[in-house]
Short mmCIF file of C-alpha atoms in Angstrom, two decimals:
data_model
loop_
_atom_site.label_atom_id
_atom_site.label_comp_id
_atom_site.label_asym_id
_atom_site.label_seq_id
_atom_site.Cartn_x
_atom_site.Cartn_y
_atom_site.Cartn_z
CA MET F 1 -15.18 31.09 -17.07
CA SER F 2 -12.10 33.88 -17.30
CA ALA F 3 -9.18 32.39 -16.08
CA ASN F 4 -9.00 34.79 -12.63
CA SER F 5 -12.24 32.46 -11.91
CA VAL F 6 -10.72 29.02 -13.09
CA ALA F 7 -7.62 29.48 -11.01
CA PHE F 8 -10.09 31.00 -7.85
CA ALA F 9 -12.05 27.16 -7.98
CA TYR F 10 -8.84 24.73 -8.69
CA LEU F 11 -7.77 26.87 -5.79
CA ILE F 12 -10.47 26.04 -3.21
CA ALA F 13 -10.29 22.31 -4.88
CA SER F 14 -7.15 22.68 -3.41
CA VAL F 15 -7.91 23.37 -0.48
CA PHE F 16 -10.31 20.69 -0.49
CA PHE F 17 -7.63 18.16 -1.15
CA ILE F 18 -5.78 19.04 1.11
CA LEU F 19 -8.62 19.36 3.98
CA ALA F 20 -9.01 15.24 2.72
CA LEU F 21 -5.29 14.07 3.44
CA LYS F 22 -5.79 15.46 6.91
CA GLY F 23 -8.92 13.67 7.49
CA LEU F 24 -7.67 10.34 6.13
CA SER F 25 -5.09 10.85 8.97
CA SER F 26 -7.22 9.67 11.34
CA PRO F 27 -9.97 7.34 12.00
CA LEU F 28 -12.28 9.49 13.09
CA THR F 29 -11.94 12.01 10.77
CA ALA F 30 -11.01 9.28 7.50
CA ARG F 31 -15.21 9.87 6.37
CA ARG F 32 -15.00 13.38 6.46
CA GLY F 33 -11.60 13.42 4.45
CA ASN F 34 -13.16 11.40 2.53
CA LEU F 35 -16.05 12.93 1.60
CA PHE F 36 -13.21 16.68 1.18
CA GLY F 37 -11.36 14.53 -1.22
CA MET F 38 -14.75 14.00 -3.57
CA VAL F 39 -15.65 17.84 -3.17
CA GLY F 40 -12.75 18.71 -4.34
CA MET F 41 -12.69 16.43 -7.50
CA ALA F 42 -16.03 17.02 -8.38
CA ILE F 43 -14.81 21.00 -8.03
CA ALA F 44 -11.98 19.84 -10.58
CA VAL F 45 -13.63 18.25 -12.68
CA ILE F 46 -16.87 20.90 -13.63
CA THR F 47 -13.86 23.35 -13.73
CA THR F 48 -12.32 22.05 -16.64
CA LEU F 49 -15.37 21.13 -18.09
CA THR F 50 -15.92 24.93 -18.15
CA ILE F 51 -12.51 25.57 -20.12
CA THR F 52 -12.93 22.98 -23.02
CA LYS F 53 -15.64 22.50 -25.79
CA ASN F 54 -15.36 18.37 -25.95
CA TRP F 55 -18.37 17.73 -23.45
CA ALA F 56 -19.26 15.09 -25.20
CA LEU F 57 -16.37 13.76 -25.68
CA ILE F 58 -15.37 13.93 -21.76
CA LEU F 59 -18.22 12.81 -20.11
CA ALA F 60 -19.17 9.70 -22.38
CA CYS F 61 -14.72 8.86 -21.22
CA ILE F 62 -16.14 9.51 -17.54
CA ALA F 63 -19.03 7.30 -17.75
CA LEU F 64 -17.69 4.87 -18.86
CA GLY F 65 -14.64 4.94 -16.71
CA GLY F 66 -17.04 5.44 -13.98
CA THR F 67 -19.51 2.36 -15.11
CA ILE F 68 -16.23 0.11 -14.88
CA GLY F 69 -14.93 1.11 -12.10
CA ALA F 70 -18.06 1.20 -10.20
CA ALA F 71 -18.46 -2.69 -11.52
CA VAL F 72 -15.04 -3.72 -10.67
CA ALA F 73 -15.21 -1.74 -6.45
CA ARG F 74 -18.51 -3.79 -6.20
CA ARG F 75 -17.16 -7.60 -7.45
CA VAL F 76 -13.50 -6.57 -5.09
CA GLN F 77 -13.71 -8.17 -1.73
CA MET F 78 -11.72 -6.45 1.17
CA THR F 79 -8.22 -9.36 0.47
CA ALA F 80 -8.12 -8.54 -3.32
CA MET F 81 -7.69 -4.12 -1.91
CA PRO F 82 -3.93 -3.92 -1.76
CA GLU F 83 -3.45 -5.74 -5.52
CA LEU F 84 -6.62 -3.29 -7.07
CA VAL F 85 -4.60 -0.03 -5.44
CA ALA F 86 -1.71 -1.34 -7.37
CA PHE F 87 -3.78 -1.38 -10.02
CA MET F 88 -5.47 2.33 -9.44
CA HIS F 89 -1.71 3.32 -9.95
CA SER F 90 -0.86 1.18 -12.68
CA LEU F 91 -3.30 3.37 -14.63
CA VAL F 92 -2.56 7.00 -13.29
CA GLY F 93 0.87 6.23 -14.56
CA LEU F 94 -0.09 4.89 -17.87
CA ALA F 95 -2.09 8.34 -18.20
CA ALA F 96 0.81 10.69 -18.09
CA VAL F 97 2.78 8.93 -20.63
CA PHE F 98 -0.63 8.88 -23.07
CA ILE F 99 -1.00 12.79 -22.47
CA ALA F 100 2.83 13.50 -23.30
CA ILE F 101 2.58 10.99 -26.13
CA ALA F 102 -0.60 13.77 -27.15
CA ALA F 103 1.56 16.38 -26.29
CA VAL F 104 4.19 15.94 -28.15
CA ASN F 105 3.19 14.72 -31.22
CA ASN F 106 0.43 17.78 -31.59
CA PRO F 107 1.61 20.65 -28.92
CA ALA F 108 -0.92 22.94 -29.86
CA SER F 109 -3.83 21.18 -29.10
CA PHE F 110 -2.36 21.73 -25.52
CA GLY F 111 -1.46 25.28 -26.16
CA LEU F 112 2.03 24.82 -26.24
CA PRO F 113 4.16 25.76 -28.75
CA ALA F 114 4.35 23.85 -32.50
CA ILE F 115 7.81 23.70 -31.33
CA LEU F 116 8.47 22.29 -27.77
CA PRO F 117 10.10 25.09 -25.64
CA MET F 118 12.83 23.14 -23.47
CA GLY F 119 11.28 23.63 -20.02
CA SER F 120 7.99 22.07 -21.96
CA LYS F 121 10.42 19.03 -23.18
CA LEU F 122 11.66 18.41 -19.57
CA GLU F 123 8.05 18.60 -17.89
CA LEU F 124 7.38 16.12 -20.45
CA PHE F 125 10.51 13.69 -19.88
CA LEU F 126 10.17 13.69 -16.36
CA GLY F 127 6.43 12.98 -16.58
CA THR F 128 6.70 10.13 -19.06
CA PHE F 129 9.60 8.77 -17.21
CA ILE F 130 8.19 8.21 -13.94
CA GLY F 131 4.76 7.46 -15.42
CA ALA F 132 5.93 4.38 -17.47
CA MET F 133 8.15 3.45 -14.47
CA THR F 134 5.32 4.31 -12.49
CA TRP F 135 2.77 1.39 -14.68
CA SER F 136 5.11 -0.91 -15.12
CA GLY F 137 6.33 -1.51 -11.49
CA SER F 138 2.19 -1.73 -10.40
CA VAL F 139 1.39 -4.40 -13.45
CA ILE F 140 3.89 -6.24 -11.02
CA ALA F 141 3.00 -5.64 -7.68
CA PHE F 142 -0.80 -6.44 -8.87
CA LEU F 143 0.93 -9.69 -10.10
CA LYS F 144 2.46 -10.52 -6.96
CA LEU F 145 -0.54 -9.17 -4.46
CA SER F 146 -2.45 -11.09 -6.86
CA GLY F 147 -0.87 -14.27 -6.57
CA ARG F 148 -0.59 -14.45 -10.35
CA MET F 149 3.27 -14.39 -10.06
CA SER F 150 5.91 -15.17 -6.83
CA GLY F 151 5.58 -12.96 -4.39
CA ALA F 152 9.93 -14.47 -3.70
CA PRO F 153 12.05 -11.64 -5.21
CA ILE F 154 13.55 -12.43 -8.81
CA THR F 155 17.22 -11.89 -8.65
CA PHE F 156 20.17 -12.40 -11.31
CA GLY F 157 23.65 -11.40 -11.37
CA GLY F 158 25.14 -7.48 -11.87
CA GLN F 159 20.90 -6.43 -12.14
CA HIS F 160 21.88 -3.29 -10.04
CA MET F 161 24.28 -2.27 -12.90
CA VAL F 162 22.22 -3.31 -15.85
CA ASN F 163 19.51 -1.13 -13.34
CA LEU F 164 22.01 1.28 -13.77
CA ILE F 165 22.89 0.98 -17.33
CA LEU F 166 18.79 1.26 -18.37
CA ALA F 167 18.81 4.70 -15.74
CA ILE F 168 22.16 6.31 -17.57
CA VAL F 169 20.73 5.19 -21.05
CA MET F 170 17.11 6.39 -20.63
CA VAL F 171 18.83 9.74 -19.24
CA GLY F 172 21.48 10.07 -22.32
CA PHE F 173 17.81 9.44 -24.88
CA GLY F 174 15.81 12.36 -22.58
CA LEU F 175 18.61 15.16 -23.31
CA TRP F 176 18.72 14.01 -26.66
CA PHE F 177 15.14 14.37 -26.85
CA PHE F 178 15.79 17.99 -24.36
CA PHE F 179 18.06 19.22 -26.90
CA SER F 180 16.74 18.87 -30.59
CA GLU F 181 15.78 21.24 -32.41
CA THR F 182 12.75 20.08 -32.98
CA THR F 183 10.05 16.37 -32.34
CA ASN F 184 12.29 13.86 -31.71
CA TRP F 185 10.70 10.81 -31.70
CA THR F 186 13.44 8.24 -31.50
CA ALA F 187 14.66 9.44 -28.85
CA PHE F 188 10.95 10.45 -27.65
CA ALA F 189 9.94 6.49 -27.78
CA THR F 190 13.52 4.78 -26.78
CA MET F 191 13.61 7.16 -23.35
CA THR F 192 9.76 5.30 -23.01
CA ALA F 193 10.48 2.35 -23.19
CA ILE F 194 13.48 1.88 -21.87
CA ALA F 195 11.67 3.47 -19.15
CA PHE F 196 9.17 1.06 -19.17
CA VAL F 197 11.66 -2.13 -18.75
CA LEU F 198 12.90 -0.37 -15.10
CA GLY F 199 9.99 0.10 -14.24
CA PHE F 200 9.95 -3.97 -14.56
CA LEU F 201 12.70 -4.58 -13.67
CA ILE F 202 12.77 -2.66 -10.07
CA ILE F 203 10.38 -4.35 -8.69
CA VAL F 204 10.45 -8.01 -9.60
CA PRO F 205 13.91 -8.04 -6.66
CA ILE F 206 10.83 -7.34 -4.07
CA GLY F 207 9.91 -9.75 -2.09
CA GLY F 208 6.45 -10.07 -1.01
CA ALA F 209 6.96 -9.39 3.03
CA ASP F 210 7.76 -5.87 1.89
CA MET F 211 5.07 -5.43 -0.94
CA PRO F 212 3.37 -3.08 1.52
CA VAL F 213 5.99 -0.31 0.96
CA VAL F 214 5.54 -0.61 -2.44
CA ILE F 215 2.57 0.38 -2.90
CA SER F 216 3.11 3.40 -1.07
CA MET F 217 6.02 3.75 -2.90
CA LEU F 218 3.93 3.63 -5.71
CA ASN F 219 1.27 5.95 -4.83
CA SER F 220 4.10 8.80 -4.62
CA TYR F 221 5.78 7.80 -7.94
CA SER F 222 1.67 7.99 -9.67
CA GLY F 223 1.62 11.05 -8.36
CA TRP F 224 4.82 12.83 -9.94
CA ALA F 225 4.10 11.79 -12.75
CA ALA F 226 0.78 13.21 -12.73
CA ALA F 227 2.39 16.76 -11.52
CA GLY F 228 5.06 16.73 -13.92
CA ILE F 229 2.43 16.21 -17.16
CA GLY F 230 0.83 19.30 -15.19
CA PHE F 231 3.68 21.64 -15.80
CA SER F 232 3.56 20.89 -19.20
CA LEU F 233 0.29 21.11 -19.96
CA GLY F 234 -0.02 24.64 -17.09
CA ASN F 235 -1.98 23.15 -15.43
CA PRO F 236 -2.46 23.71 -11.77
CA MET F 237 -4.46 21.59 -10.04
CA LEU F 238 -2.84 18.38 -11.45
CA ILE F 239 0.59 20.06 -10.33
CA ILE F 240 -1.12 20.51 -7.01
CA ALA F 241 -3.08 17.24 -6.68
CA GLY F 242 -0.23 15.45 -8.47
CA SER F 243 2.31 17.10 -5.48
CA LEU F 244 -0.17 15.86 -2.72
CA VAL F 245 -0.08 12.77 -3.66
CA GLY F 246 3.28 12.46 -4.24
CA SER F 247 4.64 13.78 -1.40
CA SER F 248 2.41 12.26 1.43
CA GLY F 249 3.50 8.61 -0.67
CA ALA F 250 7.05 9.40 0.23
CA ILE F 251 5.78 10.64 3.78
CA LEU F 252 4.02 7.15 3.93
CA SER F 253 6.75 5.07 2.62
CA TYR F 254 9.24 6.85 4.89
CA ILE F 255 7.66 6.03 7.76
CA MET F 256 6.71 2.34 6.43
CA CYS F 257 10.52 2.21 5.81
CA LYS F 258 10.78 3.17 9.57
CA ALA F 259 8.55 -0.05 10.21
CA MET F 260 10.15 -2.59 8.73
CA ASN F 261 14.05 -0.97 8.74
CA ARG F 262 14.97 -1.25 5.62
CA PRO F 263 16.78 2.57 4.11
CA PHE F 264 14.37 4.53 2.62
CA LEU F 265 16.86 5.55 -0.54
CA SER F 266 16.78 1.65 -1.60
CA VAL F 267 13.32 1.49 -1.37
CA ILE F 268 13.17 4.61 -3.79
CA LEU F 269 15.20 2.85 -5.90
CA GLY F 270 13.96 -0.42 -6.11
CA GLY F 271 16.67 -1.99 -4.43
CA PHE F 272 15.68 -4.01 -1.72
CA GLY F 273 14.85 -7.22 -1.45
CA SER F 274 17.25 -8.57 -3.72
CA GLU F 275 19.36 -8.97 -0.43
CA GLY F 276 17.22 -11.84 -0.05
CA GLY F 277 15.76 -9.93 3.63
CA ALA F 278 12.32 -11.23 2.29
CA VAL F 279 12.76 -14.75 1.64
CA ALA F 280 14.88 -17.21 4.52
CA ALA F 281 14.13 -20.75 4.62
CA ALA F 282 11.72 -22.32 6.62
CA GLY F 283 13.77 -23.26 8.86
CA ASP F 284 17.51 -25.09 9.81
CA GLY F 285 16.30 -28.65 9.28
CA THR F 286 16.03 -28.89 13.20
CA GLN F 287 13.03 -30.70 14.52
CA LYS F 288 10.36 -28.60 16.14
CA THR F 289 7.08 -29.34 17.87
CA HIS F 290 3.89 -26.99 18.63
CA ARG F 291 1.04 -27.03 21.32
CA SER F 292 -2.46 -27.29 19.44
CA GLY F 293 -5.56 -26.39 21.40
CA SER F 294 -8.99 -26.21 20.69
CA ALA F 295 -11.36 -22.91 20.81
CA ASP F 296 -13.12 -23.77 23.99
CA ASP F 297 -9.50 -24.05 25.25
CA ALA F 298 -8.97 -20.88 24.13
CA ALA F 299 -12.15 -19.41 24.61
CA PHE F 300 -11.49 -19.77 27.85
CA LEU F 301 -8.16 -19.23 28.79
CA MET F 302 -9.80 -15.69 27.39
CA GLY F 303 -12.25 -15.52 29.62
CA ASN F 304 -10.59 -15.77 32.87
CA ALA F 305 -7.87 -13.31 32.21
CA ASP F 306 -7.67 -9.41 32.98
CA SER F 307 -6.63 -8.18 29.58
CA VAL F 308 -6.37 -9.46 26.32
CA ILE F 309 -4.43 -8.41 23.19
CA ILE F 310 -5.88 -9.20 20.26
CA VAL F 311 -3.11 -8.94 16.59
CA PRO F 312 -5.25 -9.05 13.51
CA GLY F 313 -3.24 -9.63 10.49
CA TYR F 314 -4.32 -10.72 6.54
CA GLY F 315 -5.73 -14.38 7.68
CA LEU F 316 -8.43 -12.18 9.31
CA ALA F 317 -9.22 -10.17 5.78
CA VAL F 318 -9.15 -13.21 3.74
CA ALA F 319 -11.00 -14.87 6.17
CA ARG F 320 -13.56 -12.27 6.26
CA ALA F 321 -13.75 -12.77 10.49
CA GLN F 322 -13.43 -8.62 11.18
CA HIS F 323 -17.88 -8.92 12.48
CA SER F 324 -16.75 -12.33 13.96
CA VAL F 325 -13.82 -10.35 15.85
CA LYS F 326 -16.03 -7.56 17.45
CA GLU F 327 -18.79 -9.97 18.65
CA LEU F 328 -16.12 -11.65 20.01
CA ALA F 329 -14.50 -8.79 22.07
CA GLU F 330 -17.75 -7.33 22.97
CA LYS F 331 -18.19 -10.92 24.41
CA LEU F 332 -15.21 -10.51 26.63
CA HIS F 333 -15.91 -6.63 27.83
CA GLU F 334 -19.20 -8.26 29.20
CA LYS F 335 -16.92 -10.13 31.26
CA GLY F 336 -15.38 -7.66 32.93
CA VAL F 337 -11.65 -8.10 30.57
CA ASN F 338 -9.70 -5.52 28.90
CA VAL F 339 -9.43 -6.01 25.40
CA ARG F 340 -7.84 -3.82 22.72
CA PHE F 341 -6.63 -4.42 19.16
CA ALA F 342 -2.34 -4.44 17.80
CA ILE F 343 -1.99 -2.70 14.95
CA HIS F 344 1.50 -2.86 13.24
CA PRO F 345 2.10 -1.04 10.25
CA VAL F 346 2.73 -3.20 7.96
CA ALA F 347 0.07 -5.39 8.54
CA GLY F 348 -1.87 -7.66 5.84
CA ARG F 349 -0.61 -6.63 1.91
CA MET F 350 -0.87 -2.47 2.18
CA PRO F 351 -1.00 -0.01 4.68
CA GLY F 352 -3.70 0.49 7.02
CA HIS F 353 -4.81 -2.63 5.30
CA MET F 354 -6.20 -3.80 9.44
CA ASN F 355 -7.31 -0.76 10.30
CA VAL F 356 -9.69 -0.44 7.43
CA LEU F 357 -11.25 -4.41 7.68
CA LEU F 358 -11.51 -2.94 11.94
CA ALA F 359 -13.54 0.48 10.70
CA GLU F 360 -14.94 -1.82 8.76
CA ALA F 361 -16.59 -3.93 11.64
CA GLU F 362 -17.11 -1.25 13.45
CA ILE F 363 -14.66 -1.60 16.26
CA PRO F 364 -14.05 1.22 18.74
CA TYR F 365 -11.04 3.45 17.52
CA GLU F 366 -9.48 3.70 21.14
CA GLN F 367 -9.20 -0.33 21.62
CA VAL F 368 -7.43 0.18 18.30
CA LEU F 369 -3.43 0.67 19.27
CA GLU F 370 -0.50 1.15 16.75
CA MET F 371 2.57 -0.94 17.48
CA ASP F 372 4.32 2.03 18.83
CA GLU F 373 1.12 2.99 21.47
CA ILE F 374 0.75 -0.68 22.66
CA ASN F 375 4.48 -2.56 22.70
CA SER F 376 5.00 -1.81 26.04
CA ASP F 377 2.28 -3.15 26.94
CA PHE F 378 2.56 -7.11 25.88
CA SER F 379 4.81 -7.65 29.38
CA ASN F 380 1.87 -7.46 31.13
CA THR F 381 -1.12 -8.83 29.04
CA ASP F 382 -2.30 -11.79 30.00
CA VAL F 383 -3.24 -13.24 26.97
CA VAL F 384 -2.26 -12.39 23.18
CA LEU F 385 -4.57 -13.70 20.54
CA VAL F 386 -3.46 -13.90 17.28
CA LEU F 387 -5.29 -14.33 14.09
CA GLY F 388 -3.27 -14.76 10.84
CA ALA F 389 -0.68 -12.86 11.31
CA ASN F 390 2.98 -13.96 10.93
CA ASP F 391 5.92 -12.06 9.75
CA VAL F 392 4.61 -9.36 12.44
CA VAL F 393 4.73 -10.99 15.42
CA ASN F 394 8.55 -13.44 14.43
CA PRO F 395 10.83 -12.67 17.47
CA ALA F 396 13.50 -13.70 14.65
CA ALA F 397 13.62 -9.69 14.11
CA ASN F 398 15.50 -9.87 17.39
CA VAL F 399 18.28 -12.21 16.11
CA PRO F 400 21.25 -11.05 14.73
CA GLY F 401 21.59 -12.13 11.40
CA SER F 402 17.96 -13.51 10.61
CA PRO F 403 16.45 -11.90 7.10
CA ILE F 404 14.43 -10.50 9.09
CA TYR F 405 16.66 -8.82 11.74
CA GLY F 406 16.71 -5.20 12.87
CA MET F 407 12.63 -4.82 11.97
CA PRO F 408 10.05 -4.05 14.24
CA ILE F 409 7.48 -6.01 15.92
CA LEU F 410 4.86 -6.34 17.90
CA ASP F 411 5.98 -8.02 20.95
CA ALA F 412 2.92 -10.73 21.52
CA HIS F 413 6.13 -13.09 22.63
CA LYS F 414 6.37 -11.16 25.79
CA ALA F 415 3.03 -11.82 26.45
CA ARG F 416 1.97 -14.00 29.26
CA THR F 417 -0.08 -16.49 27.11
CA VAL F 418 -0.36 -15.94 23.40
CA MET F 419 -3.29 -17.62 20.88
CA VAL F 420 -2.51 -18.30 17.72
CA VAL F 421 -5.11 -18.46 14.84
CA LYS F 422 -3.69 -20.12 11.39
CA ARG F 423 -4.60 -22.97 9.19
CA SER F 424 -1.83 -24.95 9.37
CA MET F 425 2.19 -24.26 9.90
CA ALA F 426 3.10 -22.47 7.15
CA ALA F 427 5.12 -19.59 6.66
CA GLY F 428 4.04 -16.20 6.33
CA TYR F 429 4.41 -14.20 2.96
CA ALA F 430 8.10 -13.77 3.57
CA GLY F 431 8.98 -17.09 3.78
CA LEU F 432 10.20 -17.20 7.61
CA ASP F 433 9.31 -19.79 9.79
CA ASN F 434 8.07 -18.17 13.01
CA ASP F 435 10.10 -19.01 16.54
CA LEU F 436 6.75 -17.24 18.45
CA PHE F 437 4.32 -20.87 17.34
CA TYR F 438 7.09 -23.06 18.98
CA MET F 439 7.03 -21.21 22.46
CA ASP F 440 6.36 -22.75 26.03
CA LYS F 441 3.29 -20.38 26.60
CA THR F 442 2.02 -20.83 22.89
CA MET F 443 -1.04 -22.64 22.06
CA MET F 444 -1.83 -23.34 18.07
CA VAL F 445 -5.69 -23.00 16.99
CA PHE F 446 -5.51 -24.14 13.45
CA GLY F 447 -8.63 -23.30 11.06
CA ASP F 448 -10.22 -20.83 9.21
CA ALA F 449 -10.17 -17.67 11.50
CA LYS F 450 -13.81 -16.44 11.14
CA LYS F 451 -14.90 -20.39 11.84
CA VAL F 452 -12.41 -20.30 14.60
CA VAL F 453 -13.43 -16.84 16.78
CA GLU F 454 -17.39 -18.09 16.27
CA ASP F 455 -16.25 -20.97 17.66
CA MET F 456 -14.71 -19.11 20.55
CA VAL F 457 -17.51 -17.14 20.98
CA LYS F 458 -20.48 -19.78 21.81
CA ALA F 459 -18.03 -20.95 24.39
CA LEU F 460 -17.84 -18.08 25.88
#
């Protein structure tokens, strides 16, 4: 293909990527958005194959990677999607680092001069350190989300100062690499190694409750890493795709920060969570009492209500109860009950986790409302059914001095009656006791969410 044809093909692929993002902005068009993304990527890959002679090697790598990816995807449960996403981000970052190393080692193979120009060195520096930090940070996120590592913040004295010193030293070695007349492997390797360490240190102080924001933040990092390498390779497709991922991830991070009352700059720098906001004592030592009931009791209350709001959480995902919940909603509708679902922006372990689960069960989109759309309705609602959610309905967010003070929550506590389905009274991912569980209007129903909901359906 001629250079103009390649540029035109990449432009078409970019348009499909933009349409994909547009489609993914709404559940109603998400399937179409995914299709656009797949078509755009297919065009980009085919175009790239036309400008290389290493077809056999590239196709072999695609086949190998595709086989591994398909095998993993078939085995991963919906509850494990957050850590899978974190793992995928780590691979994008590591790929950027490997490409940068290859370009520094053999510039000619990438169409670069033997003596790298300063512009290329700057691009490689940016792509490398962002990619390295993305990889190591994503590994920590994966370990925390999968339970292989404690979700509590890991902090030590002078942590921010250590991070600052490492960042300055990393930039110093980057400048040494940048101004060296020949390829300075010492500066490049040292800068890369420090970036890997910095990625670990930025993520370890972030608590489990803030992991949804970390996921979107790392998504942004991986995009900027790809864009930086795209400039080095002179590949417009990589630049555009990386920029789209980086900017959309940054916007999502901002939205998530707003939903959690977190400073955006602190998220980008990996600083929040270290103040103790993500963990706290499960209580102040005061003995509290709660009221418990059965699935039959809950079914009776919902069956005689005019309006019911269902709040799904991570416990619903663990129990894989989304299909049972759909059946419960249908039974209530048959009785003339107005049923809606309330989604908190950070419910679950990643952005959109609950939306995906409900969409999988084919629950009508018009019944699924975001926090800002439904929060004002809780005070006029007869019954709220909380399924495996904890931190996102914790009224402690309204109490000055609380570790989560100021975090927007679903106002479930304002409903006339609240029913909470949980396995136990254990604290949520943030490590906080939930005052909602001890209110006079609240009834706890203990058990596996799927089993409890199925019993509710039978009772109805």
